[in-house]
Amino acid sequence: MSFDSLEYLVFLPVVALVYRFTPGKWRWLPLLGASWFFYASWHAALTALIIGVTAASWVAGLLISRTQDRRMQRLFLALDMIVCLGLLGYYKYAGFLTESLSALWQLLGGQGFDAWAVILPVGVSFYTFQAMSYVVDVYRGDLAVERHFGYFALYVSFFPQLVAGPIERATSLLPQLRAHRNATAADARMGLRLLAAGFFRKVVAADFAARFVERVYALDAPDGLSVLAGTLLFALQIYCDFSGYSEIAAGSARLMGVRLMRNFDRPYLAASIREFWRRWHISLSTWFTDYVYIPLGGSRRGRARQILATLAVFALSGLWHGAAWTFVVWGLLHGAMMTADILLRDRLPKGRTGRLLMTAATFAAVTLTWIFFRAESLSHAEMLLHSLFSGWDASLAAAQLGMTAMDVLQIAGVLMLFPLLHRVTEEEKPVPDLWISLLALAVGFSWLMRLESGAVSAFIYFQF
């Protein structure tokens, strides 16, 4: 059951109403059932996996809280990490690892073998990180243990952010789930605003851009201009796709009085790669900062240690995004850019003009690295980069893109609406009802057109 499906448009209000009229102390029960049902709609058999991760982390938290022996606490923490990372590693990386080993063995003169075929559970990267962060916080003493299994299970599997985040912290989400508060009229209004903005980004912007991206990235010999246009459109697609999901998640939760963290903050306006990662997928950036970068020493143990920690974080971030060498290269490229930012920060241009130049340079660098993120393989990325810098033919690019004047106008219109979309998602900024109605009307029209054409594009981050 995807957010952009008719089933979800029925599921969400039903769950919100049941939640609203269930007595406070029992509210966790229908919401947990709805969350597990939502996950089972993707792959029923793999629901046992999320329940297993939930049970292991809940028990680990209880055991840590019941002993003062630091060695035993470390043991329980390590066992939980082994369970969570072991399951994540098997389901997400077994195929990648065996495929890489087969290629290496062939390189050494041996006979290749088939990679393991493993079904990737949707959202596994998100809920394992969420469960692990809870156990780490309990171990550090930053969070009191949750003794009620139902509330903890709901924290791990809360359906609005279950499949693609944001990766919520127990310190923020658990108290809200325990509060049993009713959604106010202001909550409902803000929830509808977030839903309207999120659906607009996904259905009107991301799915439309995806049509042209798929054409370009499927070509055997794309023109340089085609690669440029396709990659710029992919920058639009992935931003609107993922930020749209995050806003739909936040809007859905808000209808039940729950506030999720903001996951995007106009990242393409960033004037440095450091600022970009403070604005893009904020929940993942802060997760890696708190649970990987700082424990590795961060900026506290000298410049060399800081650079090593930075590269490690971005290599892991690349692997987190996908089990392929393209994602590893993408992560390392961002790590290299972050290293350059650390070393050259004091020499970068200052002032308004300097910021404009740095914003343009950051956007260009981020967009170029999207080629590795979107490419099917390293050889595919190499071909695309070679095409990009090998000459441009406007007539050939136009034919390869298949883009009409009306398509160009629609893209321009979407870009012009970005300030409005940002305003709609800002809590303190009033927005006329007419604007929300027009966004909803545009979503409805695009949805009908999509159903008629059958051009449905899944959320990109479902594969992670």
PDB file of C-alpha atoms in Angstrom, residues 345-456:
ATOM      1  CA  ARG A 345      36.344  26.548   4.550  1.00  0.00           C
ATOM      2  CA  ASP A 346      38.242  29.711   5.518  1.00  0.00           C
ATOM      3  CA  ARG A 347      39.252  30.374   1.904  1.00  0.00           C
ATOM      4  CA  LEU A 348      35.786  30.181   0.357  1.00  0.00           C
ATOM      5  CA  PRO A 349      34.100  33.349  -1.019  1.00  0.00           C
ATOM      6  CA  LYS A 350      32.150  35.422   1.511  1.00  0.00           C
ATOM      7  CA  GLY A 351      29.309  37.919   1.291  1.00  0.00           C
ATOM      8  CA  ARG A 352      26.160  37.833  -0.823  1.00  0.00           C
ATOM      9  CA  THR A 353      27.989  37.365  -4.124  1.00  0.00           C
ATOM     10  CA  GLY A 354      30.184  34.691  -2.600  1.00  0.00           C
ATOM     11  CA  ARG A 355      27.140  32.847  -1.289  1.00  0.00           C
ATOM     12  CA  LEU A 356      25.470  32.947  -4.703  1.00  0.00           C
ATOM     13  CA  LEU A 357      28.602  31.525  -6.319  1.00  0.00           C
ATOM     14  CA  MET A 358      28.944  28.822  -3.678  1.00  0.00           C
ATOM     15  CA  THR A 359      25.257  27.907  -3.956  1.00  0.00           C
ATOM     16  CA  ALA A 360      25.618  27.467  -7.713  1.00  0.00           C
ATOM     17  CA  ALA A 361      28.826  25.444  -7.287  1.00  0.00           C
ATOM     18  CA  THR A 362      27.274  23.232  -4.583  1.00  0.00           C
ATOM     19  CA  PHE A 363      24.192  22.560  -6.690  1.00  0.00           C
ATOM     20  CA  ALA A 364      26.360  21.695  -9.707  1.00  0.00           C
ATOM     21  CA  ALA A 365      28.543  19.327  -7.658  1.00  0.00           C
ATOM     22  CA  VAL A 366      25.573  17.604  -5.995  1.00  0.00           C
ATOM     23  CA  THR A 367      23.771  17.239  -9.318  1.00  0.00           C
ATOM     24  CA  LEU A 368      26.832  15.739 -11.010  1.00  0.00           C
ATOM     25  CA  THR A 369      27.101  13.083  -8.302  1.00  0.00           C
ATOM     26  CA  TRP A 370      23.442  12.149  -8.873  1.00  0.00           C
ATOM     27  CA  ILE A 371      24.662  10.416 -12.041  1.00  0.00           C
ATOM     28  CA  PHE A 372      26.267   7.714  -9.893  1.00  0.00           C
ATOM     29  CA  PHE A 373      23.179   7.510  -7.699  1.00  0.00           C
ATOM     30  CA  ARG A 374      20.864   6.964 -10.688  1.00  0.00           C
ATOM     31  CA  ALA A 375      23.147   4.881 -12.947  1.00  0.00           C
ATOM     32  CA  GLU A 376      22.620   1.119 -13.141  1.00  0.00           C
ATOM     33  CA  SER A 377      26.345   0.345 -12.784  1.00  0.00           C
ATOM     34  CA  LEU A 378      29.758   1.994 -12.714  1.00  0.00           C
ATOM     35  CA  SER A 379      30.184   1.324 -16.436  1.00  0.00           C
ATOM     36  CA  HIS A 380      26.805   2.968 -17.063  1.00  0.00           C
ATOM     37  CA  ALA A 381      27.872   6.003 -15.004  1.00  0.00           C
ATOM     38  CA  GLU A 382      31.154   6.160 -16.930  1.00  0.00           C
ATOM     39  CA  MET A 383      29.254   6.123 -20.237  1.00  0.00           C
ATOM     40  CA  LEU A 384      26.942   8.902 -19.063  1.00  0.00           C
ATOM     41  CA  LEU A 385      29.826  11.084 -17.902  1.00  0.00           C
ATOM     42  CA  HIS A 386      31.681  10.494 -21.174  1.00  0.00           C
ATOM     43  CA  SER A 387      28.549  11.475 -23.116  1.00  0.00           C
ATOM     44  CA  LEU A 388      28.039  14.567 -20.972  1.00  0.00           C
ATOM     45  CA  PHE A 389      31.468  15.953 -21.864  1.00  0.00           C
ATOM     46  CA  SER A 390      31.690  14.682 -25.443  1.00  0.00           C
ATOM     47  CA  GLY A 391      29.627  17.245 -27.303  1.00  0.00           C
ATOM     48  CA  TRP A 392      26.074  18.509 -27.436  1.00  0.00           C
ATOM     49  CA  ASP A 393      23.552  18.327 -30.273  1.00  0.00           C
ATOM     50  CA  ALA A 394      20.361  20.232 -29.432  1.00  0.00           C
ATOM     51  CA  SER A 395      18.194  18.569 -32.109  1.00  0.00           C
ATOM     52  CA  LEU A 396      19.325  15.068 -31.093  1.00  0.00           C
ATOM     53  CA  ALA A 397      18.778  15.840 -27.413  1.00  0.00           C
ATOM     54  CA  ALA A 398      15.269  17.138 -28.112  1.00  0.00           C
ATOM     55  CA  ALA A 399      14.427  13.934 -29.975  1.00  0.00           C
ATOM     56  CA  GLN A 400      15.868  11.738 -27.220  1.00  0.00           C
ATOM     57  CA  LEU A 401      14.029  13.597 -24.455  1.00  0.00           C
ATOM     58  CA  GLY A 402      10.723  13.738 -26.334  1.00  0.00           C
ATOM     59  CA  MET A 403       9.829  16.890 -24.427  1.00  0.00           C
ATOM     60  CA  THR A 404       7.186  19.264 -25.781  1.00  0.00           C
ATOM     61  CA  ALA A 405       6.760  22.975 -25.125  1.00  0.00           C
ATOM     62  CA  MET A 406       3.911  22.153 -22.725  1.00  0.00           C
ATOM     63  CA  ASP A 407       6.223  19.839 -20.800  1.00  0.00           C
ATOM     64  CA  VAL A 408       8.751  22.641 -20.417  1.00  0.00           C
ATOM     65  CA  LEU A 409       5.999  24.974 -19.176  1.00  0.00           C
ATOM     66  CA  GLN A 410       4.858  22.407 -16.615  1.00  0.00           C
ATOM     67  CA  ILE A 411       8.379  22.022 -15.248  1.00  0.00           C
ATOM     68  CA  ALA A 412       8.775  25.805 -15.095  1.00  0.00           C
ATOM     69  CA  GLY A 413       5.437  26.077 -13.300  1.00  0.00           C
ATOM     70  CA  VAL A 414       6.467  23.480 -10.718  1.00  0.00           C
ATOM     71  CA  LEU A 415       9.726  25.323 -10.034  1.00  0.00           C
ATOM     72  CA  MET A 416       7.859  28.617  -9.652  1.00  0.00           C
ATOM     73  CA  LEU A 417       5.602  27.012  -7.023  1.00  0.00           C
ATOM     74  CA  PHE A 418       8.481  25.911  -4.792  1.00  0.00           C
ATOM     75  CA  PRO A 419       8.279  29.053  -2.569  1.00  0.00           C
ATOM     76  CA  LEU A 420       4.558  28.376  -2.086  1.00  0.00           C
ATOM     77  CA  LEU A 421       5.183  24.727  -1.217  1.00  0.00           C
ATOM     78  CA  HIS A 422       7.747  25.783   1.358  1.00  0.00           C
ATOM     79  CA  ARG A 423       5.328  28.292   2.858  1.00  0.00           C
ATOM     80  CA  VAL A 424       2.566  25.671   3.021  1.00  0.00           C
ATOM     81  CA  THR A 425       4.768  23.379   5.126  1.00  0.00           C
ATOM     82  CA  GLU A 426       5.882  26.130   7.520  1.00  0.00           C
ATOM     83  CA  GLU A 427       3.954  25.956  10.795  1.00  0.00           C
ATOM     84  CA  GLU A 428       3.869  29.647  11.599  1.00  0.00           C
ATOM     85  CA  LYS A 429       3.007  30.978   8.129  1.00  0.00           C
ATOM     86  CA  PRO A 430      -0.689  31.479   7.289  1.00  0.00           C
ATOM     87  CA  VAL A 431      -1.784  30.168   3.901  1.00  0.00           C
ATOM     88  CA  PRO A 432      -5.147  30.958   2.233  1.00  0.00           C
ATOM     89  CA  ASP A 433      -7.449  27.956   1.834  1.00  0.00           C
ATOM     90  CA  LEU A 434      -7.649  28.734  -1.881  1.00  0.00           C
ATOM     91  CA  TRP A 435      -3.958  27.888  -2.316  1.00  0.00           C
ATOM     92  CA  ILE A 436      -4.388  24.510  -0.603  1.00  0.00           C
ATOM     93  CA  SER A 437      -7.459  23.823  -2.745  1.00  0.00           C
ATOM     94  CA  LEU A 438      -5.543  24.628  -5.941  1.00  0.00           C
ATOM     95  CA  LEU A 439      -2.701  22.309  -4.917  1.00  0.00           C
ATOM     96  CA  ALA A 440      -5.220  19.551  -4.184  1.00  0.00           C
ATOM     97  CA  LEU A 441      -6.922  20.177  -7.535  1.00  0.00           C
ATOM     98  CA  ALA A 442      -3.588  19.912  -9.368  1.00  0.00           C
ATOM     99  CA  VAL A 443      -2.831  16.672  -7.524  1.00  0.00           C
ATOM    100  CA  GLY A 444      -6.244  15.233  -8.368  1.00  0.00           C
ATOM    101  CA  PHE A 445      -5.920  16.101 -12.058  1.00  0.00           C
ATOM    102  CA  SER A 446      -2.398  14.663 -12.286  1.00  0.00           C
ATOM    103  CA  TRP A 447      -3.507  11.544 -10.412  1.00  0.00           C
ATOM    104  CA  LEU A 448      -6.319  10.917 -12.898  1.00  0.00           C
ATOM    105  CA  MET A 449      -3.948  11.462 -15.823  1.00  0.00           C
ATOM    106  CA  ARG A 450      -1.487   9.035 -14.267  1.00  0.00           C
ATOM    107  CA  LEU A 451      -4.147   6.373 -13.742  1.00  0.00           C
ATOM    108  CA  GLU A 452      -5.258   6.736 -17.362  1.00  0.00           C
ATOM    109  CA  SER A 453      -1.714   6.433 -18.730  1.00  0.00           C
ATOM    110  CA  GLY A 454      -0.568   3.790 -16.232  1.00  0.00           C
ATOM    111  CA  ALA A 455       2.660   5.764 -15.642  1.00  0.00           C
ATOM    112  CA  VAL A 456       3.032   5.099 -11.926  1.00  0.00           C
TER     113      VAL A 456
END
